[in-house]
Amino acid sequence: MTDDQKLIEQFLAELVSKISDKYGREIDFIILFGSSARGEFRKGVSDIDLVIQLIRASKRKEIEEFATNVFWELNEKYKTEFEKILSTVKSKRILDNFLKSVEREAHFYVPIFVFPPGWLDWEKARIIRPLWRPAAIFLIHQALIFEKFKEEGKILYGRDIRHLIKPEITFWERWKAIQIPFWISLFSILILPLALKRAVKYSTKAVLYELGSALDFIGKKSPNKQQDIETLKQQTTRTIEKKLFDFHFKLTFDLLSSGELETFDKASQIKTGKLTLSRLESAKFVTQAFWVIVRTNWSIIATRYFTKKNLIKALITLLVFAIAAYFIISLYALYRLVHPTPKPLNFNPAEISQNYEDVIFKSFNDNLNISGWFFKSGTNDKTIILVSGSDQNRIDPGFGTGNLVKDLLKNNYNVLLFDFRGRGNSEYSIHSIGYYEKYDLAGAYEYLVNRGFDHDKIGIISISLGAGTTLLTLPLIPDVGGIVLDSGYSNIRTLLERELPGRSRLPPPFYFGLSFWAKAIYKIRLDNMIPAEILKNYPQKKFLLIHGNNDEDIPIGDSIELSKASPKSELWIVPEAGHVKAYETIPKIYVEKVTAYFNEVMRQ
C-alpha cells in the first residue's frame, strides 16, 4: 500500500466516524468507489467518490453540508490537496466559478453524494428520482455505474448492499457510457479559447473516461491504466488470414493508430503531473483528444459488433426488412392503383343528341349495376360500344368521346356509352385494370343482344387500357362484329412496369409485388392479362389497330406486337398523334377509317 493510500484511508476513517457519530441513525450505509476504493489514490491527482444513502429524507441537506464541511477540515489536516481537483472550492475568476457550478450540477469533481430514499433503486441498479429520470434514461450509463459499486465499492459504514445490486448491462447502457467522454471533449473544445487549463483538464478526464468506458463496452477489464491501453490495442487490432492451396494470405491492421493510443498514456501523465504542456501543446491535445474519442468509439463498436456472425445476422435482418418493406410498399401501391379517386360524371347527353335513353344493365358475372347512355340513329341495326380508358368515366374529353359519338350517329350507327364499375354512375367496385371490368363490357354486349341486336352487328371502339380490357373480354363475346383497338397495350406486365414510376414513383421491379398481392387479395391474375396472347386464339378475325407515332404513354411497339399476333388485322399509324389523339388529330379520316372497317366486317 502506498503512502498516499494509507493517508486517504486515515482521512476516510475519521470522516466517516464524525459523520456516523452525529447522524448514524439517519444513515443506511456509506459506500466508497473510484481510485480510493481500488487502492490507487494519489494526493493532488485523485478525487474521492463517497455515497451516503439515508434512511429518511428530512435531514439530507443538513447532512450533506455537515459532511462537506468536515471533508474540507480534514483536507487541511491531512494535506490531501483536494482543492486542486474538486469543484466545491471557489475561485477568484468568474469563469472558473461558472465552470465549477457546471461541474457540480453534472456531479463531476464532487466528493460526497447524499441520497435520500426514493432517489436510487440499488437492487435494480437504476436512478428513480423523477427529476433525474429522463437524464438517466438517455444520458447516464446508470447500470455501469452501479456495476462499479458492486465490483469495486467499499462499504465504510452500515449494511453491505453490494450483493443485492443486479445491473442489467444492455447495448444502450454501453452506448451512453461512450457518449459521455464525447460530450465532455466537445465541451472542452468549445471553452478552449476562454479557459485553456480547464479545457485540458476536461479533455484529460474525457480521454481517461473513454478508456474505461471503451473497455466496459467490449466487456474487458484490466488491473491498471497501462494494461487498459494494451488491452484496448489488442482489441482494436484485426487480422484477416486466408489459406488457399499453397497460398497463405495474412493481413493485420489497427483500427486505432499507435499515435491515437499514445493519447491515453499522455492523458494519464498529464493527470499525474508527469507531463506539462505548453499553450500550443495544450490546444493540440484538446483537439486531438476529441478526435481520438470519436475514433475509439467507432473502433470499439466495430470490434464488438462487426463480427462475421453479427454481419451475417445483420444481412439476414436487413434482407428480411427489405423483403417486408418491398411487399408492404407493393401492397400500398396496389391499393392506390385499385382505389383511384373516381371522376364524377358531369356531362349532359343532350349535348350529343336528344334521341338517347339512360340505361342500367347487369355486369356479366357479378351482377353489378352498370350505368350508361344509349344513343339511337334512326332504324339502323348497327351499334357501336365505346369503351373508355384508364380511370375515365363514359365521357373522355381527352379522346373526344362526345364528338366521336356525333360522327358515328351521322354515319347511322347507334352508340352505347357506359361507365365501368367504380366510375361515373355505375355501382362501386375496385378498379382491376380490366380483369373484372371485362364483365362490365360483356354485360353491355349482352344488354344489346337482349334488345334484339345481332351479334355480328355489334362493334366496339376501345382506347388505351380499355383496348386491353376489350381483348380480355373477347373470349366472352367471340361473335362480336368488329373491334377497333386505339392505343392498346400488348402485355399488362410491360404496361405496369412503365406506369409504376409515374403512378406510384416505384421502379419496375415492384411489378412482382403488385402481382403477388393482386392475386392474394383480389384474385386478379395479372399473368393472364396478355392481350397479344389472346389475339393469337382468333386468327380468322380482323381487327383495326390504331396508334399515334408520338404516343409516350403506350409505345407504338405494343400495337405492332398486337398486329403480329393477328395476321388479318390492319395497323393504322397516325403521324404526329399522341396517346389516344388520333381522332382529335384527323377526325374526318379517323371516322372514315373506322366506319369503313365496320362496314366491311359487319355483314350488310
PDB file of C-alpha atoms in Angstrom, residues 102-257:
ATOM      1  CA  VAL A 102     -21.483  23.300 -14.144  1.00  0.00           C
ATOM      2  CA  GLU A 103     -19.269  20.565 -12.698  1.00  0.00           C
ATOM      3  CA  ARG A 104     -21.351  20.433  -9.532  1.00  0.00           C
ATOM      4  CA  GLU A 105     -24.599  20.186 -11.488  1.00  0.00           C
ATOM      5  CA  ALA A 106     -23.105  17.388 -13.579  1.00  0.00           C
ATOM      6  CA  HIS A 107     -21.683  15.774 -10.404  1.00  0.00           C
ATOM      7  CA  PHE A 108     -18.111  15.972 -11.668  1.00  0.00           C
ATOM      8  CA  TYR A 109     -15.354  16.547  -9.104  1.00  0.00           C
ATOM      9  CA  VAL A 110     -17.883  16.463  -6.224  1.00  0.00           C
ATOM     10  CA  PRO A 111     -16.570  14.371  -3.287  1.00  0.00           C
ATOM     11  CA  ILE A 112     -19.737  13.449  -1.385  1.00  0.00           C
ATOM     12  CA  PHE A 113     -23.177  12.427  -2.662  1.00  0.00           C
ATOM     13  CA  VAL A 114     -26.029  12.255  -0.161  1.00  0.00           C
ATOM     14  CA  PHE A 115     -29.108  10.389  -1.406  1.00  0.00           C
ATOM     15  CA  PRO A 116     -32.430  10.114   0.427  1.00  0.00           C
ATOM     16  CA  PRO A 117     -34.673   7.067  -0.111  1.00  0.00           C
ATOM     17  CA  GLY A 118     -36.561   7.142  -3.415  1.00  0.00           C
ATOM     18  CA  TRP A 119     -33.705   8.531  -5.498  1.00  0.00           C
ATOM     19  CA  LEU A 120     -31.816   5.309  -6.273  1.00  0.00           C
ATOM     20  CA  ASP A 121     -33.007   1.730  -6.661  1.00  0.00           C
ATOM     21  CA  TRP A 122     -29.880  -0.139  -5.618  1.00  0.00           C
ATOM     22  CA  GLU A 123     -31.180  -3.635  -6.270  1.00  0.00           C
ATOM     23  CA  LYS A 124     -32.394  -2.907  -9.820  1.00  0.00           C
ATOM     24  CA  ALA A 125     -29.389  -0.644 -10.400  1.00  0.00           C
ATOM     25  CA  ARG A 126     -31.201   2.410 -11.666  1.00  0.00           C
ATOM     26  CA  ILE A 127     -31.928   6.041 -10.856  1.00  0.00           C
ATOM     27  CA  ILE A 128     -35.592   6.539  -9.952  1.00  0.00           C
ATOM     28  CA  ARG A 129     -35.738  10.180  -8.869  1.00  0.00           C
ATOM     29  CA  PRO A 130     -38.361  11.694 -11.266  1.00  0.00           C
ATOM     30  CA  LEU A 131     -36.288  14.831 -11.901  1.00  0.00           C
ATOM     31  CA  TRP A 132     -33.271  12.766 -12.945  1.00  0.00           C
ATOM     32  CA  ARG A 133     -35.184  10.008 -14.751  1.00  0.00           C
ATOM     33  CA  PRO A 134     -35.024  11.492 -18.302  1.00  0.00           C
ATOM     34  CA  ALA A 135     -31.277  12.088 -17.981  1.00  0.00           C
ATOM     35  CA  ALA A 136     -30.840   8.592 -16.538  1.00  0.00           C
ATOM     36  CA  ILE A 137     -32.639   7.035 -19.495  1.00  0.00           C
ATOM     37  CA  PHE A 138     -30.946   8.987 -22.260  1.00  0.00           C
ATOM     38  CA  LEU A 139     -27.598  10.218 -20.885  1.00  0.00           C
ATOM     39  CA  ILE A 140     -26.393   8.477 -17.724  1.00  0.00           C
ATOM     40  CA  HIS A 141     -24.945   4.967 -18.007  1.00  0.00           C
ATOM     41  CA  GLN A 142     -26.564   4.033 -14.708  1.00  0.00           C
ATOM     42  CA  ALA A 143     -26.195   0.251 -14.963  1.00  0.00           C
ATOM     43  CA  LEU A 144     -22.423   0.518 -15.454  1.00  0.00           C
ATOM     44  CA  ILE A 145     -22.122   2.947 -12.532  1.00  0.00           C
ATOM     45  CA  PHE A 146     -23.958   0.529 -10.255  1.00  0.00           C
ATOM     46  CA  GLU A 147     -21.749  -2.273 -11.573  1.00  0.00           C
ATOM     47  CA  LYS A 148     -18.725  -0.306 -10.323  1.00  0.00           C
ATOM     48  CA  PHE A 149     -20.400  -0.018  -6.905  1.00  0.00           C
ATOM     49  CA  LYS A 150     -20.856  -3.789  -6.909  1.00  0.00           C
ATOM     50  CA  GLU A 151     -17.364  -4.729  -8.124  1.00  0.00           C
ATOM     51  CA  GLU A 152     -15.045  -2.123  -6.606  1.00  0.00           C
ATOM     52  CA  GLY A 153     -17.237  -0.479  -3.970  1.00  0.00           C
ATOM     53  CA  LYS A 154     -16.068  -0.474  -0.360  1.00  0.00           C
ATOM     54  CA  ILE A 155     -18.591  -0.298   2.489  1.00  0.00           C
ATOM     55  CA  LEU A 156     -17.374   2.162   5.129  1.00  0.00           C
ATOM     56  CA  TYR A 157     -20.486   2.180   7.316  1.00  0.00           C
ATOM     57  CA  GLY A 158     -23.822   0.358   7.623  1.00  0.00           C
ATOM     58  CA  ARG A 159     -25.254  -2.586   5.726  1.00  0.00           C
ATOM     59  CA  ASP A 160     -23.491  -4.162   2.757  1.00  0.00           C
ATOM     60  CA  ILE A 161     -25.671  -3.531  -0.282  1.00  0.00           C
ATOM     61  CA  ARG A 162     -23.238  -4.819  -2.889  1.00  0.00           C
ATOM     62  CA  HIS A 163     -24.519  -8.402  -3.184  1.00  0.00           C
ATOM     63  CA  LEU A 164     -28.042  -7.096  -3.848  1.00  0.00           C
ATOM     64  CA  ILE A 165     -27.042  -4.945  -6.825  1.00  0.00           C
ATOM     65  CA  LYS A 166     -28.075  -6.604 -10.098  1.00  0.00           C
ATOM     66  CA  PRO A 167     -27.268  -4.297 -13.003  1.00  0.00           C
ATOM     67  CA  GLU A 168     -28.602  -5.159 -16.460  1.00  0.00           C
ATOM     68  CA  ILE A 169     -25.894  -4.166 -18.936  1.00  0.00           C
ATOM     69  CA  THR A 170     -27.561  -3.533 -22.290  1.00  0.00           C
ATOM     70  CA  PHE A 171     -26.220  -2.118 -25.527  1.00  0.00           C
ATOM     71  CA  TRP A 172     -27.949   1.179 -24.686  1.00  0.00           C
ATOM     72  CA  GLU A 173     -26.115   1.414 -21.351  1.00  0.00           C
ATOM     73  CA  ARG A 174     -22.775   0.778 -23.046  1.00  0.00           C
ATOM     74  CA  TRP A 175     -23.641   3.296 -25.759  1.00  0.00           C
ATOM     75  CA  LYS A 176     -24.401   6.014 -23.176  1.00  0.00           C
ATOM     76  CA  ALA A 177     -21.107   5.300 -21.428  1.00  0.00           C
ATOM     77  CA  ILE A 178     -19.038   6.068 -24.536  1.00  0.00           C
ATOM     78  CA  GLN A 179     -21.097   9.176 -25.287  1.00  0.00           C
ATOM     79  CA  ILE A 180     -20.211  10.921 -22.023  1.00  0.00           C
ATOM     80  CA  PRO A 181     -16.494  11.401 -22.862  1.00  0.00           C
ATOM     81  CA  PHE A 182     -17.544  12.571 -26.320  1.00  0.00           C
ATOM     82  CA  TRP A 183     -19.675  15.388 -24.886  1.00  0.00           C
ATOM     83  CA  ILE A 184     -17.051  16.316 -22.282  1.00  0.00           C
ATOM     84  CA  SER A 185     -14.413  16.529 -25.011  1.00  0.00           C
ATOM     85  CA  LEU A 186     -16.692  18.573 -27.254  1.00  0.00           C
ATOM     86  CA  PHE A 187     -17.324  20.965 -24.359  1.00  0.00           C
ATOM     87  CA  SER A 188     -13.546  21.225 -23.889  1.00  0.00           C
ATOM     88  CA  ILE A 189     -13.119  22.382 -27.477  1.00  0.00           C
ATOM     89  CA  LEU A 190     -15.862  24.992 -27.045  1.00  0.00           C
ATOM     90  CA  ILE A 191     -14.228  26.561 -23.986  1.00  0.00           C
ATOM     91  CA  LEU A 192     -10.680  26.214 -25.341  1.00  0.00           C
ATOM     92  CA  PRO A 193     -10.317  29.903 -26.378  1.00  0.00           C
ATOM     93  CA  LEU A 194     -11.583  31.116 -22.975  1.00  0.00           C
ATOM     94  CA  ALA A 195     -10.237  28.631 -20.433  1.00  0.00           C
ATOM     95  CA  LEU A 196      -7.248  26.672 -21.685  1.00  0.00           C
ATOM     96  CA  LYS A 197      -6.387  24.966 -18.382  1.00  0.00           C
ATOM     97  CA  ARG A 198      -9.976  23.884 -17.823  1.00  0.00           C
ATOM     98  CA  ALA A 199     -10.178  22.605 -21.385  1.00  0.00           C
ATOM     99  CA  VAL A 200      -7.067  20.467 -20.818  1.00  0.00           C
ATOM    100  CA  LYS A 201      -8.478  19.234 -17.505  1.00  0.00           C
ATOM    101  CA  TYR A 202     -11.775  18.206 -19.076  1.00  0.00           C
ATOM    102  CA  SER A 203     -10.069  16.647 -22.089  1.00  0.00           C
ATOM    103  CA  THR A 204      -7.821  14.640 -19.786  1.00  0.00           C
ATOM    104  CA  LYS A 205     -10.816  13.371 -17.859  1.00  0.00           C
ATOM    105  CA  ALA A 206     -12.674  12.639 -21.116  1.00  0.00           C
ATOM    106  CA  VAL A 207      -9.795  10.593 -22.532  1.00  0.00           C
ATOM    107  CA  LEU A 208      -9.323   8.555 -19.346  1.00  0.00           C
ATOM    108  CA  TYR A 209     -13.091   8.156 -19.026  1.00  0.00           C
ATOM    109  CA  GLU A 210     -13.152   6.945 -22.625  1.00  0.00           C
ATOM    110  CA  LEU A 211     -10.513   4.344 -21.865  1.00  0.00           C
ATOM    111  CA  GLY A 212     -12.603   2.804 -19.094  1.00  0.00           C
ATOM    112  CA  SER A 213     -15.883   3.143 -20.994  1.00  0.00           C
ATOM    113  CA  ALA A 214     -14.399   1.604 -24.129  1.00  0.00           C
ATOM    114  CA  LEU A 215     -13.255  -1.469 -22.228  1.00  0.00           C
ATOM    115  CA  ASP A 216     -16.634  -1.680 -20.490  1.00  0.00           C
ATOM    116  CA  PHE A 217     -18.275  -1.520 -23.916  1.00  0.00           C
ATOM    117  CA  ILE A 218     -16.361  -4.520 -25.213  1.00  0.00           C
ATOM    118  CA  GLY A 219     -16.545  -6.332 -21.868  1.00  0.00           C
ATOM    119  CA  LYS A 220     -12.832  -6.284 -20.997  1.00  0.00           C
ATOM    120  CA  LYS A 221     -11.175  -5.359 -17.706  1.00  0.00           C
ATOM    121  CA  SER A 222      -7.555  -4.707 -16.733  1.00  0.00           C
ATOM    122  CA  PRO A 223      -5.780  -4.177 -13.405  1.00  0.00           C
ATOM    123  CA  ASN A 224      -4.318  -0.743 -14.250  1.00  0.00           C
ATOM    124  CA  LYS A 225      -4.310   2.099 -16.779  1.00  0.00           C
ATOM    125  CA  GLN A 226      -1.244   0.905 -18.656  1.00  0.00           C
ATOM    126  CA  GLN A 227      -2.729  -2.524 -19.027  1.00  0.00           C
ATOM    127  CA  ASP A 228      -6.002  -0.892 -20.120  1.00  0.00           C
ATOM    128  CA  ILE A 229      -4.211   0.748 -23.039  1.00  0.00           C
ATOM    129  CA  GLU A 230      -2.573  -2.522 -24.053  1.00  0.00           C
ATOM    130  CA  THR A 231      -5.922  -4.329 -23.839  1.00  0.00           C
ATOM    131  CA  LEU A 232      -7.567  -1.666 -25.994  1.00  0.00           C
ATOM    132  CA  LYS A 233      -4.775  -2.006 -28.544  1.00  0.00           C
ATOM    133  CA  GLN A 234      -5.222  -5.770 -28.700  1.00  0.00           C
ATOM    134  CA  GLN A 235      -8.978  -5.497 -29.042  1.00  0.00           C
ATOM    135  CA  THR A 236      -8.794  -2.964 -31.881  1.00  0.00           C
ATOM    136  CA  THR A 237      -6.280  -4.937 -33.926  1.00  0.00           C
ATOM    137  CA  ARG A 238      -7.773  -7.086 -36.658  1.00  0.00           C
ATOM    138  CA  THR A 239      -6.197  -9.916 -38.621  1.00  0.00           C
ATOM    139  CA  ILE A 240      -7.527 -11.368 -41.859  1.00  0.00           C
ATOM    140  CA  GLU A 241      -5.970 -14.722 -42.656  1.00  0.00           C
ATOM    141  CA  LYS A 242      -6.815 -16.996 -45.591  1.00  0.00           C
ATOM    142  CA  LYS A 243      -5.287 -20.214 -46.856  1.00  0.00           C
ATOM    143  CA  LEU A 244      -5.914 -21.347 -50.416  1.00  0.00           C
ATOM    144  CA  PHE A 245      -3.950 -24.342 -51.669  1.00  0.00           C
ATOM    145  CA  ASP A 246      -0.289 -23.339 -51.189  1.00  0.00           C
ATOM    146  CA  PHE A 247      -1.057 -19.647 -50.867  1.00  0.00           C
ATOM    147  CA  HIS A 248      -1.182 -18.126 -47.396  1.00  0.00           C
ATOM    148  CA  PHE A 249      -2.629 -14.636 -47.073  1.00  0.00           C
ATOM    149  CA  LYS A 250      -2.423 -12.670 -43.818  1.00  0.00           C
ATOM    150  CA  LEU A 251      -3.316  -9.022 -43.270  1.00  0.00           C
ATOM    151  CA  THR A 252      -3.133  -7.236 -39.929  1.00  0.00           C
ATOM    152  CA  PHE A 253      -4.496  -3.747 -39.465  1.00  0.00           C
ATOM    153  CA  ASP A 254      -5.093  -1.471 -36.483  1.00  0.00           C
ATOM    154  CA  LEU A 255      -8.404   0.320 -36.002  1.00  0.00           C
ATOM    155  CA  LEU A 256      -6.540   2.750 -33.725  1.00  0.00           C
ATOM    156  CA  SER A 257      -3.097   4.024 -34.661  1.00  0.00           C
TER     157      SER A 257
END
